[in-house]
Each structure stands twice: as C-alpha cells, then as structure tokens.
Amino acid sequence: IVLTQSPDTVPLSPGERAILSCWASQSIGNSLAWYQQKPGQAPRLLIFDASNRATGIPARFSGSGSGTDFALTISSLEPEDFAVYYCQQRSNWPPWTFGQGSKVE
Amino acid sequence: QLVQSGVEVKKPGASVKVSCQASGYSFTTYNINWVRQAPGQGLEWMGWISPDNGNTNYAQSLLGRVTMTTDTSMRTAYLELRSLRSDDTAVYYCARDAFSYTSALVGYMDVWGKGTTVTVSS
C-alpha cells in the first residue's frame, strides 16, 4: 500500500491552521497514524486509528478520514509544531508503510 | 524507554548489529519494530519482532539480508543487516508497538529509541 502526502512543504505562520493530506493506494479503513518528527529527533506518535489522539497530544491536533483519504489538522500552529509530519498505515498485515512526509515551515 | 547502541561505520559487504534495550514496561507484551531513515529522506519500516515468541515479519526489500532477534533476559532487541551497501547508510530506530501483541491495533509505534547512525563507506 502506497501512501502519498500533500503538500510536500507548506509555509505557515504561528496561529494559522495547517491541514495535511494523506492518500492511500487502496482502502485501509481507519488504520492510519500520524507522526511528527523534528530535526535530529525520533518520530512522535500523534494520532492513531485515523482520529484518536495519542497520550499527551494537545487537542489542537486532530485527524480525520477513512478508506483512502485522510487529513491531519493543526488548528492553531504553535512555534513547536513546525516539523515534518508522516502518515503511516497498518492495514490488515505487514508491511507497514509511511508517506513521504509533509514539512510545515 | 528504548536505549540504542552507538554509531557504526562499516565497509560495503560487511554486517552490522544494532541493539535496543527496553526498560519501564513488560518487554514481552509489545512488538518491537525497526524503522530506518536515510539522510534527508523519509521513514522506511524494516520489520518487527515479537519478544514473546520470536515471530518476525520483514520488509520484502530486505529479505535475505536482515535478521531481528531478542534476548528477553536482557530486555534487548537486535537488528542485524548483512551485505551492507552504501544505500544502507541511515539512522536506524527501534520503536515499540503502542498496543500489546494481543491487540487488534498492532502496528502503531509510540515509544522510539533515539536512533543509531550507520554509515557504509569504503
């Protein structure tokens, strides 16, 4: 299953809303996660099962979608939110795959 | 947390073995995934291993070159990659499944090691 993210890069300012998209090459139900990665750091799980926030994730992060179309919304960007975001699918059985990433700058 | 071994520099054709020591949770309850990231590139899932029974699942592209193992007495997972090539140069992460291996939600990764840099160069 191939995941395609859009946009590759999006320039935004603190306080603005970010909407990142992820498309799957076939239906994956709601088996999708979102991760945030900052330079020199490991990825951090934000959202699992398309719309469930992981422990400790602020409410400004929300996920939506099912089937093949998914989105991650950051309602009001904080300075620490500027990072690369990856979607990842875990449908049915491995291999799990990641999208190519979207950078919020 | 997951604590990984240090930087490795290898020549093409050599092998590398990276370790990942777990603490603070029941080691055998959660699968361990290995994910790598080439310089400036995205994330590539390499495979997972169940510390409970040793079952593994590897990415097709790595079959024949990769072996994942665990030592439950040491609470440590290992990744061995053989016949190294220059395009194996990457940061290698271990990452714990967010849910136990008995869950229907396996495959989400919530605890990550800091990564091990492996450089393959002649």
Coordinates of C-alpha atoms in Angstrom, one line a residue:
Chain A
I1 CA 0.0 0.0 0.0
V2 CA 1.4 3.3 -1.1
L3 CA 0.7 6.5 0.9
T4 CA 1.0 9.9 -0.8
Q5 CA 1.1 13.0 1.2
S6 CA 0.3 16.6 0.2
P7 CA 1.7 19.2 0.2
D8 CA 5.4 18.4 0.4
T9 CA 6.0 21.7 2.1
V10 CA 3.6 24.3 3.4
P11 CA 4.8 27.7 4.6
L12 CA 2.6 29.0 7.5
S13 CA 2.8 31.3 10.5
P14 CA 2.1 30.7 14.2
G15 CA -1.6 30.9 14.9
E16 CA -2.6 29.7 11.4
R17 CA -4.3 26.4 10.7
A18 CA -2.5 23.6 9.0
I19 CA -4.2 20.9 7.0
L20 CA -2.1 18.0 5.7
S21 CA -3.4 15.2 3.5
C22 CA -2.6 11.6 3.0
W23 CA -4.0 9.3 0.3
A24 CA -3.8 5.5 0.3
S25 CA -3.5 3.5 -2.9
Q26 CA -6.2 1.2 -1.6
S27 CA -8.7 1.3 1.2
I28 CA -7.2 0.9 4.6
G29 CA -10.3 1.5 6.7
N30 CA -9.2 3.7 9.6
S31 CA -5.8 2.0 10.1
L32 CA -3.8 5.2 9.8
A33 CA -1.4 7.0 12.1
W34 CA 0.3 10.5 12.1
Y35 CA 3.7 11.2 13.4
Q36 CA 5.7 14.4 14.0
Q37 CA 9.4 14.5 13.5
K38 CA 11.7 17.4 14.4
P39 CA 15.3 17.6 13.2
G40 CA 17.6 15.2 15.0
Q41 CA 14.8 13.5 16.8
A42 CA 12.8 10.3 16.5
P43 CA 9.2 10.5 15.3
R44 CA 6.5 11.0 17.8
L45 CA 3.1 9.4 17.6
L46 CA 0.3 12.0 17.4
I47 CA -2.8 10.2 16.0
F48 CA -3.8 6.5 15.7
D49 CA -6.7 4.9 14.0
A50 CA -7.2 8.0 11.9
S51 CA -8.7 10.2 14.6
N52 CA -7.6 9.2 18.1
R53 CA -5.0 11.3 19.8
A54 CA -2.1 9.5 21.5
T55 CA -1.4 10.1 25.1
G56 CA -0.3 13.6 25.9
I57 CA -1.0 15.1 22.5
P58 CA -2.6 18.5 22.6
A59 CA -6.2 19.0 21.4
R60 CA -5.1 21.3 18.6
F61 CA -4.0 18.2 16.7
S62 CA -6.9 16.3 15.1
G63 CA -7.2 13.5 12.5
S64 CA -10.0 12.6 10.1
G65 CA -10.8 10.4 7.2
S66 CA -11.3 6.8 6.3
G67 CA -10.9 4.5 3.4
T68 CA -8.3 6.2 1.2
D69 CA -8.4 9.9 2.1
F70 CA -7.1 11.2 5.4
A71 CA -6.2 14.5 7.0
L72 CA -4.2 15.9 9.9
T73 CA -5.4 19.3 11.1
I74 CA -3.4 21.6 13.5
S75 CA -6.0 24.2 14.5
S76 CA -3.6 26.9 15.5
L77 CA 0.1 26.4 15.0
E78 CA 2.4 26.8 18.0
P79 CA 6.1 27.5 17.4
E80 CA 7.0 23.9 18.4
D81 CA 4.7 22.5 15.7
F82 CA 7.0 23.4 12.8
A83 CA 8.2 20.0 11.8
V84 CA 7.8 17.2 9.3
Y85 CA 4.7 15.1 9.6
Y86 CA 4.3 11.5 8.3
C87 CA 1.3 9.3 7.9
Q88 CA 1.6 5.5 8.3
Q89 CA -0.7 2.7 7.5
R90 CA -1.1 -0.6 9.4
S91 CA -3.9 -2.2 7.5
N92 CA -4.5 -5.9 7.6
W93 CA -1.0 -7.3 7.8
P94 CA 2.6 -6.0 7.3
P95 CA 4.4 -4.4 5.6
W96 CA 3.5 -1.2 7.3
T97 CA 4.3 1.8 5.1
F98 CA 4.9 5.6 5.6
G99 CA 4.1 8.5 3.4
Q100 CA 6.9 10.6 2.1
G101 CA 6.3 13.4 4.7
S102 CA 4.9 16.9 4.7
K103 CA 7.0 19.7 6.1
V104 CA 5.3 22.6 7.9
E105 CA 7.7 25.6 7.8
Chain B
Q1 CA 12.2 3.9 27.2
L2 CA 14.4 2.3 24.5
V3 CA 18.1 2.8 24.5
Q4 CA 20.0 2.1 21.3
S5 CA 23.7 1.2 20.7
G6 CA 26.1 3.8 19.3
V7 CA 27.4 5.0 15.9
E8 CA 28.6 2.3 13.5
V9 CA 30.9 2.8 10.5
K10 CA 31.1 -0.2 8.1
K11 CA 32.6 -1.1 4.8
P12 CA 30.5 -2.3 1.9
G13 CA 29.8 -6.0 2.2
A14 CA 30.2 -6.0 6.0
S15 CA 27.5 -6.7 8.6
V16 CA 26.1 -4.5 11.4
K17 CA 24.2 -5.4 14.6
V18 CA 22.3 -2.7 16.4
S19 CA 20.8 -3.2 19.8
C20 CA 17.8 -1.7 21.6
Q21 CA 17.4 -2.1 25.3
A22 CA 13.9 -1.6 26.8
S23 CA 13.0 -0.5 30.2
G24 CA 9.9 0.6 32.2
Y25 CA 7.4 -1.9 30.7
S26 CA 6.7 -5.6 30.2
F27 CA 9.2 -6.4 27.4
T28 CA 7.4 -9.4 26.1
T29 CA 4.0 -7.7 25.8
Y30 CA 4.8 -5.4 22.9
N31 CA 6.3 -6.0 19.4
I32 CA 9.4 -4.1 18.5
N33 CA 9.6 -2.5 15.1
W34 CA 12.7 -1.3 13.2
V35 CA 12.5 1.8 11.1
R36 CA 15.3 3.5 9.2
Q37 CA 15.8 6.9 7.7
A38 CA 18.4 7.7 5.1
P39 CA 19.9 11.1 5.2
G40 CA 17.3 13.8 4.2
Q41 CA 14.8 11.1 3.4
G42 CA 11.6 9.7 4.8
L43 CA 10.9 6.7 7.1
E44 CA 11.1 3.1 5.9
W45 CA 9.7 0.3 8.0
M46 CA 12.1 -2.7 8.1
G47 CA 10.1 -5.2 10.1
W48 CA 9.0 -6.3 13.5
I49 CA 9.7 -9.0 16.1
S50 CA 7.6 -10.3 18.9
P51 CA 9.7 -10.6 22.0
D52 CA 7.1 -13.0 23.3
N53 CA 7.6 -15.8 20.8
G54 CA 10.3 -14.5 18.4
N55 CA 8.0 -14.3 15.4
T56 CA 9.2 -11.8 12.8
N57 CA 7.9 -10.1 9.7
Y58 CA 10.4 -8.4 7.4
A59 CA 10.0 -5.9 4.6
Q60 CA 10.2 -7.7 1.3
S61 CA 13.1 -5.4 0.1
L62 CA 15.3 -6.7 2.9
L63 CA 14.6 -10.4 2.8
G64 CA 17.8 -12.4 3.0
R65 CA 19.9 -9.6 4.5
V66 CA 18.0 -8.8 7.7
T67 CA 17.6 -10.7 11.0
M68 CA 15.8 -9.4 14.1
T69 CA 16.2 -11.2 17.4
T70 CA 15.5 -10.6 21.1
D71 CA 17.1 -11.6 24.3
T72 CA 14.4 -11.4 26.9
S73 CA 16.7 -11.9 29.8
M74 CA 18.5 -8.7 28.7
R75 CA 15.2 -7.0 27.6
T76 CA 17.1 -6.2 24.4
A77 CA 16.1 -6.4 20.7
Y78 CA 18.7 -6.7 18.0
L79 CA 18.8 -5.8 14.3
E80 CA 21.4 -7.4 12.1
L81 CA 21.9 -6.3 8.5
R82 CA 24.3 -8.1 6.2
S83 CA 26.0 -7.4 2.9
L84 CA 25.8 -3.7 3.6
R85 CA 25.7 -1.3 0.7
S86 CA 26.1 2.5 0.5
D87 CA 22.3 3.0 0.4
D88 CA 22.0 1.3 3.8
T89 CA 23.5 4.4 5.3
A90 CA 20.8 5.7 7.6
V91 CA 19.6 6.3 11.1
Y92 CA 18.1 3.1 12.4
Y93 CA 15.3 3.4 15.0
C94 CA 13.7 0.7 17.2
A95 CA 10.1 1.5 18.1
R96 CA 7.7 -0.2 20.4
D97 CA 4.2 -1.0 19.3
A98 CA 1.7 1.2 21.1
F99 CA -0.6 -1.7 21.9
S100 CA 0.1 -5.2 23.1
Y101 CA 0.7 -8.0 20.6
T102 CA -2.8 -9.4 21.6
S103 CA -4.5 -6.2 20.5
A104 CA -6.1 -5.6 17.1
L105 CA -4.2 -2.3 17.0
V106 CA -0.7 -3.6 16.4
G107 CA 1.4 -1.5 14.1
Y108 CA 1.2 1.9 15.7
M109 CA 4.5 2.9 17.3
D110 CA 4.6 5.0 20.4
V111 CA 8.0 4.7 22.1
W112 CA 11.1 5.2 19.9
G113 CA 14.8 4.9 20.5
K114 CA 16.9 7.9 19.7
G115 CA 18.4 6.2 16.7
T116 CA 21.7 4.6 15.7
T117 CA 23.6 6.1 12.8
V118 CA 25.1 3.5 10.5
T119 CA 27.4 4.7 7.8
V120 CA 28.5 2.4 5.0
S121 CA 31.5 3.7 3.2
S122 CA 34.7 2.3 1.6

